[in-house]
Amino acid sequence: MSKRDYYEILGVAKGASAEEIKSSYRKLAMKYHPDRNQGDKEAEEKFKEASEAYEILSDADKRARYDQYGHQGMRGGQDFHQYSNINDIFSQFGDIFGGGGAGTIFEEFFGGGGGGRRSSGGRRSAGQPGSDLKIRLPLTLEEIASGVEKTLKIKRQRECDVCKGTGAKAGSGSTTCPTCHGQGEIRQVSRSMFGQFVNISACNTCGGSGQVIKDHCENCKGEGRVSGETTIKVNVPAGVSEGNYIPIQGKGNAGRRGGEAGNVIVVIQEIQHQHFSREGDDIIYDLMISYPDAALGGEVMVPTLGGTAALTIQPGTQPGTVLKMGGKGIPHLNSYGKGDQLIHVNVYVPSKLSSHEKDLLKELSKSENIAPKKAKKSSKDGSFFGKVKGAFSN
């Protein structure tokens, strides 16, 4: 993954619109694509860097996460496509390159050669890609504070063990599709006053694979995949928040007839804590102390995310006082350090008292240090009636 700022790579401002990002990436892709810079490693790296930046900034969710957390927010099992030929980039970003193929001006510019999505080795991916799966992962604040590895069991479409994902019965094989002649796509050429346009779509007969199965696998009925369960491991970094997500590539539903598998999107969900609430990376704890403790001071034990810790109460601590335990909060996801644990002090007022306790409190209430100081009455009456009375008395 590139460590340069994605906006800097594309040469746009952080507040750039989707169209500005698309336009800038299109120019860079045409300039640095390996097909136009044979043997130029620097151009190839710039091309891959620009493609990586566009993949993030063209997706609203990924862009928001990058804006908030930077490169570290893009961690968690995600990697980026490595492009080896022009067909890869057309397939991945078909919205800006004519919709899935090297059509229109790009076919002329790079000398033809469309086709469906291909692997990094230039081979066409057979079948249709699988869909993504979204799952929620509930985490306690303790797990969020320390980071955790979770093993999840998920239901998904997995590759057929009998045919190994081909969808064909053993020994039957496949033949070249008679409709698209093995290309996996159908091209329709139209002309207008603006020139020639090529519309490219997947072949309906073979589903884009370019091959037609002779005899279908009995286990998967020719799909190349069956329903099943699998387990995956998810490494959750410390400091995540509710709604953050971790993409795990290739662990979603298997593709049809050998198509690429989808991804698993793990969405973080915070479990409500027994003692704490969370504000950013700080955690809040409501502490109830007695009146004697508030007046005399002392030391109390309070829960923390790492166990318990001693907290000093200063004599004369008032209700509503907020005490801070530095570094006892949630680690910052995108930088060093931690938040704090904030203690909101409340003073307990008993609702039931014995006769002896009532007598003690009555006796204490006579002390000038126990009862609240009363405001001195002003010698001048500033009210409306006072002013009227003063006017007549004069």
Coordinates of C-alpha atoms in Angstrom, one line a residue:
M1 CA 0.0 0.0 0.0
S2 CA 1.3 3.5 -0.9
K3 CA 2.2 5.7 2.1
R4 CA 1.8 8.9 0.1
D5 CA -1.3 11.0 0.6
Y6 CA -4.0 9.8 -1.9
Y7 CA -5.1 13.3 -2.7
E8 CA -1.5 14.3 -3.4
I9 CA -1.1 11.3 -5.7
L10 CA -4.1 12.3 -7.8
G11 CA -3.2 16.0 -7.6
V12 CA -6.6 17.1 -6.2
A13 CA -7.7 19.0 -3.0
K14 CA -9.1 17.1 -0.1
G15 CA -12.6 18.6 -0.8
A16 CA -12.5 17.6 -4.5
S17 CA -15.7 16.3 -6.1
A18 CA -16.1 12.8 -7.4
E19 CA -15.9 14.1 -11.0
E20 CA -12.6 15.9 -10.3
I21 CA -11.2 12.8 -8.8
K22 CA -12.3 10.7 -11.7
S23 CA -11.0 13.2 -14.3
S24 CA -7.6 13.4 -12.6
Y25 CA -7.2 9.7 -12.3
R26 CA -8.2 9.1 -15.9
K27 CA -5.4 11.4 -17.1
L28 CA -2.8 9.8 -14.9
A29 CA -3.9 6.3 -15.9
M30 CA -3.5 7.1 -19.6
K31 CA -0.1 8.8 -19.0
Y32 CA 1.5 6.1 -16.9
H33 CA -0.1 2.9 -18.0
P34 CA 2.6 0.1 -18.7
D35 CA 1.3 -0.5 -22.2
R36 CA 2.4 3.1 -23.1
N37 CA 5.6 2.9 -21.0
Q38 CA 7.2 -0.4 -21.8
G39 CA 10.0 -1.3 -19.4
D40 CA 9.6 1.9 -17.4
K41 CA 9.3 0.7 -13.8
E42 CA 8.8 4.2 -12.4
A43 CA 5.8 4.8 -14.7
E44 CA 4.4 1.4 -13.7
E45 CA 4.7 2.3 -10.0
K46 CA 3.0 5.6 -10.5
F47 CA 0.2 3.9 -12.4
K48 CA -0.4 1.4 -9.5
E49 CA -0.2 4.2 -7.0
A50 CA -2.8 6.3 -8.8
S51 CA -5.1 3.2 -9.2
E52 CA -4.8 2.5 -5.5
A53 CA -5.6 6.1 -4.7
Y54 CA -8.7 6.1 -7.0
E55 CA -9.9 2.8 -5.5
I56 CA -10.2 4.5 -2.1
L57 CA -11.3 8.0 -3.0
S58 CA -13.9 6.9 -5.5
D59 CA -15.7 4.9 -2.8
A60 CA -17.7 7.2 -0.4
D61 CA -17.3 4.8 2.6
K62 CA -13.6 4.2 2.0
R63 CA -12.9 7.9 1.4
A64 CA -14.7 8.8 4.7
R65 CA -12.7 6.2 6.6
Y66 CA -9.4 7.4 5.0
D67 CA -10.2 11.1 5.8
Q68 CA -10.8 10.2 9.4
Y69 CA -8.1 7.6 10.1
G70 CA -5.6 8.0 7.3
H71 CA -3.6 4.9 5.9
Q72 CA -3.9 3.1 9.2
G73 CA -7.7 3.2 8.9
M74 CA -7.4 1.1 5.7
R75 CA -5.8 -1.8 7.5
G76 CA -7.4 -5.2 8.4
G77 CA -6.9 -7.7 5.6
Q78 CA -7.5 -5.3 2.6
D79 CA -5.0 -5.2 -0.2
F80 CA -5.2 -3.5 -3.5
H81 CA -5.4 -4.8 -7.1
Q82 CA -2.1 -5.1 -9.0
Y83 CA -2.6 -4.3 -12.6
S84 CA -0.6 -5.9 -15.4
N85 CA -2.5 -4.9 -18.5
I86 CA -5.0 -2.4 -19.6
N87 CA -7.9 -4.9 -19.3
D88 CA -7.5 -5.1 -15.6
I89 CA -8.0 -1.4 -15.1
F90 CA -10.9 -1.2 -17.5
S91 CA -12.6 -4.0 -15.6
Q92 CA -12.0 -2.5 -12.1
F93 CA -12.9 1.1 -13.0
G94 CA -15.3 0.6 -15.9
D95 CA -17.3 3.6 -14.8
I96 CA -14.6 5.9 -16.2
F97 CA -13.3 3.7 -19.1
G98 CA -16.4 2.9 -21.0
G99 CA -18.1 0.2 -18.8
G100 CA -16.0 -3.0 -18.6
G101 CA -14.0 -3.0 -21.8
A102 CA -11.4 -1.2 -23.7
G103 CA -14.0 0.6 -25.7
T104 CA -14.5 3.9 -27.5
I105 CA -11.4 6.2 -27.6
F106 CA -9.4 3.9 -25.3
E107 CA -9.5 1.0 -27.7
E108 CA -8.1 3.3 -30.4
F109 CA -5.6 4.9 -28.1
F110 CA -4.0 1.6 -26.8
G111 CA -4.4 -0.4 -30.0
G112 CA -7.4 -2.5 -29.3
G113 CA -7.7 -5.6 -27.0
G114 CA -10.8 -5.6 -24.8
G115 CA -12.2 -8.6 -23.1
G116 CA -13.6 -9.4 -19.7
R117 CA -11.8 -9.3 -16.4
R118 CA -8.5 -11.0 -16.4
S119 CA -6.2 -12.3 -13.7
S120 CA -2.8 -10.8 -13.1
G121 CA -1.3 -13.4 -15.5
G122 CA -3.5 -12.1 -18.3
R123 CA -5.9 -15.1 -18.2
R124 CA -9.6 -14.4 -18.3
S125 CA -11.4 -15.1 -15.1
A126 CA -14.0 -17.9 -15.8
G127 CA -17.5 -17.4 -14.6
Q128 CA -19.1 -14.6 -12.6
P129 CA -17.6 -13.0 -9.4
G130 CA -19.2 -13.8 -6.1
S131 CA -21.0 -11.4 -3.9
D132 CA -19.7 -9.7 -0.7
L133 CA -20.9 -10.7 2.8
K134 CA -21.5 -8.2 5.6
I135 CA -21.4 -9.4 9.2
R136 CA -21.5 -7.6 12.5
L137 CA -18.8 -8.2 15.1
P138 CA -19.9 -7.2 18.7
L139 CA -16.9 -6.2 20.9
T140 CA -16.6 -5.2 24.5
L141 CA -14.8 -2.0 25.4
E142 CA -12.0 -4.1 26.9
E143 CA -11.5 -5.9 23.6
I144 CA -11.6 -2.5 21.7
A145 CA -9.0 -1.1 24.2
S146 CA -6.5 -4.0 23.7
G147 CA -7.2 -5.2 20.2
V148 CA -8.3 -8.7 19.6
E149 CA -8.3 -11.6 17.2
K150 CA -11.7 -13.2 16.5
T151 CA -12.5 -16.5 14.8
L152 CA -15.9 -16.2 13.0
K153 CA -18.0 -18.9 11.5
I154 CA -20.0 -17.8 8.5
K155 CA -22.4 -19.3 6.0
R156 CA -21.3 -18.7 2.4
Q157 CA -21.2 -20.1 -1.1
R158 CA -18.0 -22.1 -1.3
E159 CA -16.2 -23.8 -4.2
C160 CA -17.6 -27.2 -5.2
D161 CA -15.2 -29.9 -4.0
V162 CA -16.3 -32.4 -6.7
C163 CA -15.7 -30.2 -9.8
K164 CA -13.2 -27.8 -8.2
G165 CA -15.4 -24.8 -9.1
T166 CA -15.6 -25.5 -12.9
G167 CA -19.2 -26.7 -12.8
A168 CA -18.4 -29.5 -15.2
K169 CA -18.8 -33.2 -14.6
A170 CA -15.5 -35.1 -14.3
G171 CA -14.1 -35.9 -17.7
S172 CA -16.7 -33.9 -19.7
G173 CA -14.8 -30.6 -20.0
S174 CA -16.1 -27.6 -21.9
T175 CA -16.3 -26.2 -25.4
T176 CA -15.8 -22.7 -26.8
C177 CA -18.9 -20.7 -26.6
P178 CA -20.5 -20.5 -30.1
T179 CA -22.0 -17.1 -29.4
C180 CA -18.9 -15.1 -28.3
H181 CA -16.4 -17.5 -29.8
G182 CA -14.5 -17.7 -26.5
Q183 CA -14.3 -14.0 -25.9
G184 CA -16.8 -13.9 -23.1
E185 CA -18.2 -10.7 -24.3
I186 CA -20.4 -9.3 -27.1
R187 CA -19.4 -6.1 -28.9
Q188 CA -21.9 -3.8 -30.6
V189 CA -20.5 -1.1 -32.8
S190 CA -22.5 2.0 -33.4
R191 CA -21.7 5.2 -35.4
S192 CA -22.8 8.7 -34.8
M193 CA -21.8 12.2 -35.7
F194 CA -19.3 12.1 -32.9
G195 CA -17.6 9.0 -34.2
Q196 CA -17.6 5.2 -33.6
F197 CA -18.6 3.8 -30.2
V198 CA -18.2 0.2 -29.0
N199 CA -20.6 -1.2 -26.4
I200 CA -19.3 -4.2 -24.6
S201 CA -21.3 -6.6 -22.5
A202 CA -20.9 -10.1 -21.0
C203 CA -22.1 -12.9 -23.2
N204 CA -25.4 -14.3 -21.9
T205 CA -24.7 -17.8 -23.3
C206 CA -21.6 -18.5 -21.3
G207 CA -21.9 -15.9 -18.6
G208 CA -18.7 -14.2 -19.6
S209 CA -16.4 -17.3 -19.3
G210 CA -16.1 -17.9 -23.0
Q211 CA -16.7 -21.6 -22.4
V212 CA -19.9 -23.8 -22.4
I213 CA -20.0 -26.8 -20.2
K214 CA -20.9 -30.1 -21.9
D215 CA -22.2 -32.0 -18.8
H216 CA -23.0 -30.3 -15.6
C217 CA -21.5 -31.4 -12.2
E218 CA -24.2 -33.3 -10.4
N219 CA -23.1 -32.0 -7.0
C220 CA -23.4 -28.3 -7.8
K221 CA -25.7 -28.5 -10.8
G222 CA -23.2 -26.7 -12.9
E223 CA -22.8 -23.7 -10.6
G224 CA -19.3 -24.5 -9.5
R225 CA -20.2 -23.7 -5.9
V226 CA -22.3 -25.1 -3.1
S227 CA -23.7 -23.7 0.2
G228 CA -21.6 -24.3 3.3
E229 CA -19.8 -22.9 6.3
T230 CA -16.3 -21.7 6.9
T231 CA -14.3 -20.0 9.6
I232 CA -12.2 -16.9 9.2
K233 CA -9.9 -15.0 11.5
V234 CA -10.2 -11.3 12.0
N235 CA -7.5 -9.1 13.6
V236 CA -9.2 -6.1 15.1
P237 CA -6.7 -3.2 15.9
A238 CA -7.1 -1.4 19.2
G239 CA -9.1 1.8 19.1
V240 CA -11.9 0.9 16.6
S241 CA -15.3 2.5 17.0
E242 CA -18.9 1.6 16.3
G243 CA -19.5 1.5 12.6
N244 CA -15.8 1.0 11.5
Y245 CA -15.4 -1.9 9.2
I246 CA -12.7 -4.3 8.2
P247 CA -12.8 -5.8 4.6
I248 CA -11.3 -9.3 4.2
Q249 CA -10.7 -10.0 0.5
G250 CA -11.6 -13.3 -1.1
K251 CA -13.6 -14.7 1.8
G252 CA -17.1 -13.9 0.6
N253 CA -19.3 -16.0 -1.6
A254 CA -17.5 -18.0 -4.2
G255 CA -17.9 -17.0 -7.8
R256 CA -20.0 -18.9 -10.2
R257 CA -18.0 -21.4 -12.3
G258 CA -14.6 -20.4 -11.0
G259 CA -15.3 -16.6 -10.8
E260 CA -13.5 -14.5 -8.2
A261 CA -14.8 -14.8 -4.7
G262 CA -16.4 -11.8 -3.0
N263 CA -15.2 -10.1 0.2
V264 CA -16.3 -10.3 3.8
I265 CA -17.1 -6.9 5.3
V266 CA -16.8 -7.1 9.1
V267 CA -18.7 -4.2 10.8
I268 CA -17.7 -3.2 14.3
Q269 CA -20.4 -3.1 17.0
E270 CA -19.8 -1.9 20.5
I271 CA -21.4 -3.8 23.4
Q272 CA -22.9 -1.5 26.1
H273 CA -20.6 -1.6 29.1
Q274 CA -21.8 -2.3 32.7
H275 CA -19.8 0.6 34.2
F276 CA -18.5 2.9 31.4
S277 CA -19.8 5.0 28.6
R278 CA -17.6 6.2 25.7
E279 CA -16.9 9.7 24.3
G280 CA -14.4 9.5 21.5
D281 CA -11.4 7.8 23.0
D282 CA -12.3 8.8 26.6
I283 CA -14.3 6.6 28.9
I284 CA -16.7 8.0 31.5
Y285 CA -17.4 6.5 34.9
D286 CA -20.0 7.8 37.4
L287 CA -18.6 7.5 41.0
M288 CA -20.9 7.7 44.0
I289 CA -19.3 8.6 47.3
S290 CA -20.6 9.3 50.8
Y291 CA -20.9 12.8 52.3
P292 CA -18.1 12.0 54.8
D293 CA -15.8 10.9 52.0
A294 CA -16.5 14.1 50.0
A295 CA -15.9 16.2 53.1
L296 CA -12.9 14.4 54.6
G297 CA -11.3 13.0 51.4
G298 CA -9.7 9.6 51.1
E299 CA -8.9 6.9 48.7
V300 CA -11.4 4.8 46.8
M301 CA -11.0 1.9 44.3
V302 CA -12.6 2.4 40.9
P303 CA -12.9 0.0 37.9
T304 CA -10.8 0.6 34.8
L305 CA -10.6 -1.2 31.5
G306 CA -7.5 -3.0 32.8
G307 CA -8.9 -4.0 36.2
T308 CA -9.2 -1.6 39.3
A309 CA -7.1 1.4 40.4
A310 CA -6.9 3.7 43.4
L311 CA -8.3 7.2 43.1
T312 CA -7.6 9.9 45.6
I313 CA -10.6 12.1 46.7
Q314 CA -9.4 15.5 48.0
P315 CA -11.1 16.9 51.1
G316 CA -14.0 19.2 50.2
T317 CA -14.7 17.6 46.8
Q318 CA -17.9 19.0 45.4
P319 CA -20.7 17.0 43.6
G320 CA -20.2 17.3 39.8
T321 CA -16.4 17.4 40.1
V322 CA -14.7 15.6 37.2
L323 CA -11.5 13.8 38.0
K324 CA -9.2 12.6 35.3
M325 CA -7.2 9.3 35.2
G326 CA -4.8 10.0 32.4
G327 CA -4.1 7.2 29.8
K328 CA -6.8 4.9 31.1
G329 CA -9.1 5.3 28.0
I330 CA -9.1 3.9 24.5
P331 CA -5.9 3.8 22.3
H332 CA -6.0 6.3 19.4
L333 CA -6.5 4.3 16.2
N334 CA -4.4 6.5 14.0
S335 CA -1.7 7.7 16.3
Y336 CA 0.1 7.0 19.5
G337 CA -1.3 7.5 23.0
K338 CA -4.6 6.8 24.7
G339 CA -7.7 8.7 25.8
D340 CA -8.4 9.3 29.5
Q341 CA -10.9 7.9 32.1
L342 CA -13.0 10.7 33.4
I343 CA -14.6 10.2 36.8
H344 CA -17.9 12.2 37.4
V345 CA -18.2 12.5 41.2
N346 CA -21.7 12.2 42.8
V347 CA -22.5 12.5 46.5
Y348 CA -24.9 10.0 47.9
V349 CA -27.8 11.4 49.9
P350 CA -29.5 8.7 52.0
S351 CA -33.3 8.4 51.8
K352 CA -33.8 6.5 55.0
L353 CA -32.3 7.4 58.4
S354 CA -32.6 6.0 61.9
S355 CA -33.5 8.3 64.9
H356 CA -30.0 8.4 66.1
E357 CA -28.7 9.4 62.6
K358 CA -31.3 12.1 62.4
D359 CA -30.2 13.5 65.7
L360 CA -26.6 13.5 64.6
L361 CA -27.4 15.3 61.4
K362 CA -29.5 17.9 63.3
E363 CA -26.7 18.5 65.6
L364 CA -24.2 18.9 62.7
S365 CA -26.5 21.2 60.9
K366 CA -26.0 23.8 63.6
S367 CA -22.4 24.1 62.7
E368 CA -21.5 27.0 60.4
N369 CA -19.1 24.7 58.5
I370 CA -21.8 22.2 57.7
A371 CA -24.7 24.4 56.7
P372 CA -24.3 26.2 53.4
K373 CA -23.5 29.9 53.7
K374 CA -26.5 32.1 53.4
A375 CA -26.3 35.1 51.1
K376 CA -26.4 38.4 53.1
K377 CA -29.6 40.3 52.5
S378 CA -29.0 43.6 50.6
S379 CA -29.5 46.8 52.6
K380 CA -31.1 48.3 49.6
D381 CA -34.3 47.0 48.1
G382 CA -33.8 47.1 44.4
S383 CA -37.3 45.8 43.5
F384 CA -39.9 47.8 41.7
F385 CA -42.0 48.2 44.9
G386 CA -38.8 49.2 46.8
K387 CA -38.1 52.0 44.3
V388 CA -41.8 53.2 44.5
K389 CA -41.6 53.1 48.3
G390 CA -38.3 55.1 48.3
A391 CA -39.8 57.7 45.9
F392 CA -42.7 58.4 48.2
S393 CA -40.6 58.5 51.3
N394 CA -38.5 61.2 49.7

